[in-house]
Coordinates of C-alpha atoms in Angstrom, one line a residue:
X19 CA -8.2 10.3 3.8
X20 CA -11.8 10.9 4.7
X21 CA -11.5 9.2 8.3
X22 CA -8.0 11.1 8.8
X23 CA -9.8 14.5 8.0
X24 CA -13.0 13.4 10.4
X25 CA -10.5 12.5 13.2
X26 CA -8.7 16.0 12.8
X27 CA -12.1 17.9 12.6
X28 CA -13.4 15.8 16.0
X29 CA -10.1 16.3 18.0
X30 CA -10.1 20.1 16.7
X31 CA -13.8 20.6 18.3
X32 CA -12.8 18.8 21.4
X33 CA -9.4 20.6 21.8
X34 CA -7.3 17.4 21.8
X35 CA -4.3 16.7 19.9
X36 CA -4.0 13.6 18.6
X37 CA -2.0 13.6 15.4
X38 CA 1.6 14.5 14.8
X39 CA 1.8 15.5 11.3
X40 CA 5.2 14.1 10.5
X41 CA 4.5 10.6 12.0
X42 CA 1.3 10.2 10.2
X43 CA 3.0 11.3 6.9
X44 CA 5.7 8.6 7.7
X45 CA 2.9 6.0 8.1
X46 CA 1.2 6.8 5.2
X47 CA 4.3 6.8 2.9
X48 CA 5.4 3.5 4.7
X49 CA 1.8 1.9 3.7
X50 CA 1.9 3.1 0.2
X51 CA 5.4 1.9 -0.4
X52 CA 4.3 -1.4 0.9
X53 CA 1.3 -1.8 -1.1
X54 CA 3.5 -1.0 -4.1
X55 CA 6.0 -3.5 -3.4
X56 CA 3.6 -6.1 -2.9
X57 CA 1.9 -5.2 -6.5
X58 CA 4.9 -5.2 -8.0
X59 CA 5.9 -8.8 -6.6
X60 CA 2.5 -10.1 -7.7
X61 CA 3.0 -9.0 -11.0
X62 CA 6.4 -10.3 -11.4
X63 CA 5.0 -13.9 -10.3
X64 CA 2.4 -13.4 -12.9
X65 CA 4.6 -12.6 -15.7
X66 CA 6.9 -15.1 -14.5
X67 CA 4.4 -17.7 -14.4
X68 CA 3.0 -17.1 -18.0
X69 CA 6.5 -16.9 -19.4
X70 CA 7.3 -20.2 -18.0
X71 CA 4.0 -21.9 -19.4
X72 CA 5.1 -20.5 -22.6
X73 CA 8.6 -21.7 -23.0
X74 CA 8.9 -24.6 -20.6
X75 CA 6.1 -27.4 -22.1
X76 CA 6.7 -30.7 -22.3
X77 CA 5.6 -31.6 -26.0
X78 CA 3.7 -34.9 -26.5

């Protein structure tokens, strides 16, 4: 967010329009969604693996 603010500030000083807010919000929400989805997948794998280790052990 800091870099986005810095970019907007410099663009305002130079008088250049570089970002369209709708596109920026769409891209940020897409990135957040992908990050959350990857985190959920990773958590599912960890939980599934620990369950398998506890419940499907070969007995000696």
